[in-house]
Steps between C-alpha positions, in 0.01 A plus 500: 500500500321713241521873432285699259572860409174668395517851365311763302606568143656282236879499530688678225820367350808669640744495789235444767361197317849352462570560869171334595582193291848478655357503853221258405762249386699551820190431710414190297856371547418467872207272420235767542204482265474856366260667260417856407158617387352834411162664466436772242579856598207743493597850391353810657325715243182702458315172547681373813612696805808392695274355767302304241825369347617371840162339560494324160860381533431383857203293384715346224777417750254335738356292216852385401597375846543125542236328714735430793812635664629825643447829322765765562444854372829673424466871569757776526340618825516153658754357741857470377664163554869418470613200292488251787156618614355479149648152449339375822169665416490357148572155638200533734272653238580261217364184659309401298510820290583867539362754256687830503276775361641819347293795381132563475 
């Protein structure tokens, strides 16, 4: 079982990074191969509109996907799953690999 967390923006040191590392170690303790990757964040400015930023980040995310496995886009407007449902879904998705995509 392999899980990749792919997200936009380089993580900054702080509480969220420490929390991520804690959960990554917990996941690995169950024998799950886990990795996190990121693509550079594109900032909106006079040069890039919000739409252009999303497009550029989306292209970068697509290029960073592994060649095989399930791709799951995590979105705040998506379906909410309880703990048991997400555990079952991740088990299905992660054979051979599940890439969870955040942002972009």
